[in-house]
């Protein structure tokens, strides 16, 4: 796990570096005392997995820096450091922040949270390895030799590929949601599929079990939601662009418009044609249910 630290207090940077190295929590690949010193390009070049950044600094503050990084496509996990009276504003204004610590830092809490992030990143990398085995260049295995779950996964992969998000970081979470919905329907047929909170928590509970605290579960669930929401937004943008350039009769527009709602798609297309920005309102659970139902239909 590659970590970058941004804080204008040298003592804080030193303490975090020592803690990370002493407990083998990762590798500190760089540090800075001002948000102006970092960019998405730097984060990508350093292959940063986790950015630990102070909320208040003498130059560019942490929130503005995080906003710029996310706008430029940085998808690493962000941990914010702040004074107690800043916590509420951070929680309410920035969904992109994975976790925040209050000053003075609690070494045990920092250690526990970074361990959980490390474990989650290792799990995500394993999932990516599994999905890479089923690369688009390889022909699908004969359906007769596949289990129902494998057929569902192949159908899910086809859908995400056609939506243009198979390479998005949230694709692993979407595929896990697919399996969660399948498992729920198999174990409790005829009942309503779970709410978004349960869909997001299920894979976290499966891999971490009783080791995860309530607060950590909430943070990890939030992270899952964020990655899925970003991927879904990209899919929506891709579909709207297809409708703009190829028309509503295009097979992908016809096939997937129900994932997002026809009214939202029409508004997005109209704004794109007029080169105007549009703040889309997407229902993540609606997308997941539609994704599952279509994958299930395609796998039969």
GROMACS .gro file of C-alpha atoms in nm, residues 49-257:
model
  209
   49UNK     CA    1  -0.317   0.419  -0.300
   50UNK     CA    2  -0.389   0.636   0.006
   51UNK     CA    3  -0.358   1.012   0.050
   52UNK     CA    4  -0.346   1.137   0.410
   53UNK     CA    5  -0.408   1.511   0.407
   54UNK     CA    6  -0.463   1.787   0.662
   55UNK     CA    7  -0.785   1.989   0.650
   56UNK     CA    8  -0.631   2.328   0.733
   57UNK     CA    9  -0.294   2.431   0.584
   58UNK     CA   10  -0.129   2.765   0.522
   59UNK     CA   11  -0.147   2.726   0.143
   60UNK     CA   12  -0.423   2.530  -0.031
   61UNK     CA   13  -0.645   2.356   0.223
   62UNK     CA   14  -0.728   1.987   0.224
   63UNK     CA   15  -1.087   2.008   0.096
   64UNK     CA   16  -0.994   2.222  -0.205
   65UNK     CA   17  -0.705   1.988  -0.283
   66UNK     CA   18  -0.927   1.680  -0.260
   67UNK     CA   19  -1.186   1.846  -0.484
   68UNK     CA   20  -0.922   1.919  -0.750
   69UNK     CA   21  -0.776   1.568  -0.733
   70UNK     CA   22  -1.114   1.399  -0.770
   71UNK     CA   23  -1.214   1.630  -1.056
   72UNK     CA   24  -0.895   1.523  -1.235
   73UNK     CA   25  -0.966   1.152  -1.186
   74UNK     CA   26  -0.772   1.053  -0.874
   75UNK     CA   27  -0.943   0.742  -0.736
   76UNK     CA   28  -0.721   0.658  -0.439
   77UNK     CA   29  -0.854   0.652  -0.085
   78UNK     CA   30  -0.840   0.983   0.100
   79UNK     CA   31  -0.797   1.019   0.475
   80UNK     CA   32  -0.847   1.368   0.621
   81UNK     CA   33  -0.687   1.503   0.939
   82UNK     CA   34  -0.872   1.780   1.121
   83UNK     CA   35  -0.950   1.950   1.449
   84UNK     CA   36  -1.267   1.837   1.629
   85UNK     CA   37  -1.476   2.138   1.521
   86UNK     CA   38  -1.415   2.065   1.149
   87UNK     CA   39  -1.542   1.706   1.153
   88UNK     CA   40  -1.909   1.781   1.089
   89UNK     CA   41  -1.839   2.005   0.789
   90UNK     CA   42  -1.610   1.741   0.639
   91UNK     CA   43  -1.870   1.465   0.682
   92UNK     CA   44  -2.149   1.674   0.533
   93UNK     CA   45  -1.965   1.826   0.238
   94UNK     CA   46  -1.728   1.562   0.100
   95UNK     CA   47  -1.843   1.208   0.021
   96UNK     CA   48  -1.506   1.143  -0.145
   97UNK     CA   49  -1.327   1.132   0.191
   98UNK     CA   50  -1.280   0.772   0.303
   99UNK     CA   51  -1.203   0.847   0.668
  100UNK     CA   52  -1.104   1.137   0.893
  101UNK     CA   53  -0.894   1.158   1.208
  102UNK     CA   54  -0.917   1.422   1.477
  103UNK     CA   55  -0.611   1.597   1.619
  104UNK     CA   56  -0.431   1.506   1.833
  105UNK     CA   57  -0.396   1.177   1.646
  106UNK     CA   58  -0.473   0.853   1.824
  107UNK     CA   59  -0.198   0.610   1.719
  108UNK     CA   60  -0.411   0.299   1.780
  109UNK     CA   61  -0.700   0.436   1.575
  110UNK     CA   62  -0.470   0.535   1.288
  111UNK     CA   63  -0.312   0.190   1.296
  112UNK     CA   64  -0.649   0.010   1.292
  113UNK     CA   65  -0.794   0.219   1.009
  114UNK     CA   66  -0.485   0.186   0.789
  115UNK     CA   67  -0.485  -0.191   0.848
  116UNK     CA   68  -0.846  -0.207   0.729
  117UNK     CA   69  -0.767   0.003   0.422
  118UNK     CA   70  -0.471  -0.224   0.344
  119UNK     CA   71  -0.689  -0.532   0.379
  120UNK     CA   72  -0.957  -0.380   0.155
  121UNK     CA   73  -0.703  -0.286  -0.114
  122UNK     CA   74  -0.560  -0.639  -0.110
  123UNK     CA   75  -0.911  -0.777  -0.154
  124UNK     CA   76  -0.985  -0.538  -0.442
  125UNK     CA   77  -0.661  -0.642  -0.615
  126UNK     CA   78  -0.758  -1.008  -0.582
  127UNK     CA   79  -1.095  -0.933  -0.741
  128UNK     CA   80  -0.926  -0.749  -1.029
  129UNK     CA   81  -0.703  -1.051  -1.088
  130UNK     CA   82  -1.006  -1.278  -1.101
  131UNK     CA   83  -1.191  -1.055  -1.346
  132UNK     CA   84  -0.884  -1.011  -1.567
  133UNK     CA   85  -0.887  -1.384  -1.628
  134UNK     CA   86  -1.215  -1.327  -1.812
  135UNK     CA   87  -1.072  -1.061  -2.044
  136UNK     CA   88  -1.282  -0.943  -2.343
  137UNK     CA   89  -1.030  -1.098  -2.585
  138UNK     CA   90  -1.101  -1.447  -2.458
  139UNK     CA   91  -1.403  -1.638  -2.592
  140UNK     CA   92  -1.657  -1.730  -2.321
  141UNK     CA   93  -1.654  -2.085  -2.193
  142UNK     CA   94  -1.931  -2.310  -2.325
  143UNK     CA   95  -2.249  -2.229  -2.136
  144UNK     CA   96  -2.325  -2.594  -2.069
  145UNK     CA   97  -2.006  -2.626  -1.863
  146UNK     CA   98  -2.075  -2.324  -1.648
  147UNK     CA   99  -2.258  -2.292  -1.322
  148UNK     CA  100  -2.545  -2.048  -1.281
  149UNK     CA  101  -2.314  -1.808  -1.096
  150UNK     CA  102  -2.050  -1.819  -1.372
  151UNK     CA  103  -2.316  -1.754  -1.635
  152UNK     CA  104  -2.446  -1.461  -1.430
  153UNK     CA  105  -2.093  -1.320  -1.396
  154UNK     CA  106  -2.031  -1.347  -1.770
  155UNK     CA  107  -2.360  -1.173  -1.843
  156UNK     CA  108  -2.275  -0.904  -1.589
  157UNK     CA  109  -1.936  -0.850  -1.746
  158UNK     CA  110  -2.091  -0.812  -2.091
  159UNK     CA  111  -2.332  -0.550  -1.960
  160UNK     CA  112  -2.061  -0.346  -1.787
  161UNK     CA  113  -1.839  -0.373  -2.096
  162UNK     CA  114  -2.119  -0.246  -2.321
  163UNK     CA  115  -2.178   0.042  -2.079
  164UNK     CA  116  -1.806   0.124  -2.105
  165UNK     CA  117  -1.723   0.080  -1.735
  166UNK     CA  118  -1.546  -0.256  -1.717
  167UNK     CA  119  -1.219  -0.071  -1.655
  168UNK     CA  120  -1.365   0.151  -1.381
  169UNK     CA  121  -1.253   0.090  -1.022
  170UNK     CA  122  -1.617   0.041  -0.917
  171UNK     CA  123  -1.672  -0.257  -1.146
  172UNK     CA  124  -1.560  -0.503  -0.875
  173UNK     CA  125  -1.821  -0.357  -0.637
  174UNK     CA  126  -2.090  -0.380  -0.904
  175UNK     CA  127  -2.003  -0.744  -0.969
  176UNK     CA  128  -2.013  -0.816  -0.595
  177UNK     CA  129  -2.355  -0.649  -0.576
  178UNK     CA  130  -2.468  -0.877  -0.858
  179UNK     CA  131  -2.365  -1.184  -0.656
  180UNK     CA  132  -2.520  -1.043  -0.337
  181UNK     CA  133  -2.856  -0.998  -0.511
  182UNK     CA  134  -2.831  -1.347  -0.660
  183UNK     CA  135  -2.754  -1.504  -0.323
  184UNK     CA  136  -3.040  -1.318  -0.156
  185UNK     CA  137  -3.292  -1.425  -0.419
  186UNK     CA  138  -3.176  -1.786  -0.398
  187UNK     CA  139  -3.197  -1.794  -0.017
  188UNK     CA  140  -3.519  -1.593   0.014
  189UNK     CA  141  -3.719  -1.632  -0.311
  190UNK     CA  142  -4.032  -1.426  -0.354
  191UNK     CA  143  -3.925  -1.150  -0.115
  192UNK     CA  144  -3.813  -0.799  -0.197
  193UNK     CA  145  -3.446  -0.761  -0.284
  194UNK     CA  146  -3.232  -0.586  -0.018
  195UNK     CA  147  -3.189  -0.212   0.023
  196UNK     CA  148  -2.872  -0.037  -0.091
  197UNK     CA  149  -2.717  -0.030   0.256
  198UNK     CA  150  -2.736  -0.407   0.289
  199UNK     CA  151  -2.611  -0.461  -0.067
  200UNK     CA  152  -2.302  -0.249   0.008
  201UNK     CA  153  -2.239  -0.402   0.351
  202UNK     CA  154  -2.275  -0.768   0.251
  203UNK     CA  155  -1.932  -0.812   0.082
  204UNK     CA  156  -1.761  -0.614   0.361
  205UNK     CA  157  -1.915  -0.841   0.625
  206UNK     CA  158  -1.828  -1.148   0.422
  207UNK     CA  159  -1.456  -1.071   0.409
  208UNK     CA  160  -1.412  -0.900   0.748
  209UNK     CA  161  -1.678  -1.061   0.967
  210UNK     CA  162  -1.684  -0.969   1.335
  211UNK     CA  163  -1.344  -0.795   1.311
  212UNK     CA  164  -1.503  -0.480   1.172
  213UNK     CA  165  -1.644  -0.219   1.412
  214UNK     CA  166  -1.969  -0.033   1.349
  215UNK     CA  167  -1.783   0.284   1.255
  216UNK     CA  168  -1.545   0.100   1.022
  217UNK     CA  169  -1.838  -0.081   0.858
  218UNK     CA  170  -2.006   0.253   0.794
  219UNK     CA  171  -1.688   0.393   0.637
  220UNK     CA  172  -1.629   0.086   0.421
  221UNK     CA  173  -1.992   0.083   0.307
  222UNK     CA  174  -1.958   0.450   0.215
  223UNK     CA  175  -1.648   0.372   0.011
  224UNK     CA  176  -1.831   0.096  -0.179
  225UNK     CA  177  -2.119   0.334  -0.253
  226UNK     CA  178  -1.879   0.600  -0.382
  227UNK     CA  179  -1.702   0.367  -0.623
  228UNK     CA  180  -2.030   0.228  -0.755
  229UNK     CA  181  -2.181   0.574  -0.792
  230UNK     CA  182  -1.880   0.700  -0.987
  231UNK     CA  183  -1.892   0.401  -1.223
  232UNK     CA  184  -2.268   0.443  -1.272
  233UNK     CA  185  -2.220   0.812  -1.356
  234UNK     CA  186  -1.962   0.718  -1.618
  235UNK     CA  187  -2.203   0.458  -1.763
  236UNK     CA  188  -2.479   0.718  -1.775
  237UNK     CA  189  -2.253   0.967  -1.950
  238UNK     CA  190  -2.147   0.704  -2.203
  239UNK     CA  191  -2.508   0.610  -2.277
  240UNK     CA  192  -2.612   0.974  -2.312
  241UNK     CA  193  -2.321   1.037  -2.551
  242UNK     CA  194  -2.433   0.738  -2.757
  243UNK     CA  195  -2.786   0.880  -2.773
  244UNK     CA  196  -2.650   1.219  -2.883
  245UNK     CA  197  -2.430   1.082  -3.160
  246UNK     CA  198  -2.620   0.769  -3.271
  247UNK     CA  199  -2.977   0.839  -3.166
  248UNK     CA  200  -3.223   0.686  -2.921
  249UNK     CA  201  -3.274   0.386  -3.150
  250UNK     CA  202  -2.919   0.261  -3.088
  251UNK     CA  203  -2.930  -0.090  -2.938
  252UNK     CA  204  -2.740   0.009  -2.624
  253UNK     CA  205  -2.967   0.307  -2.559
  254UNK     CA  206  -3.274   0.088  -2.600
  255UNK     CA  207  -3.125  -0.189  -2.387
  256UNK     CA  208  -2.994   0.019  -2.096
  257UNK     CA  209  -3.203   0.338  -2.073
   0.00000   0.00000   0.00000
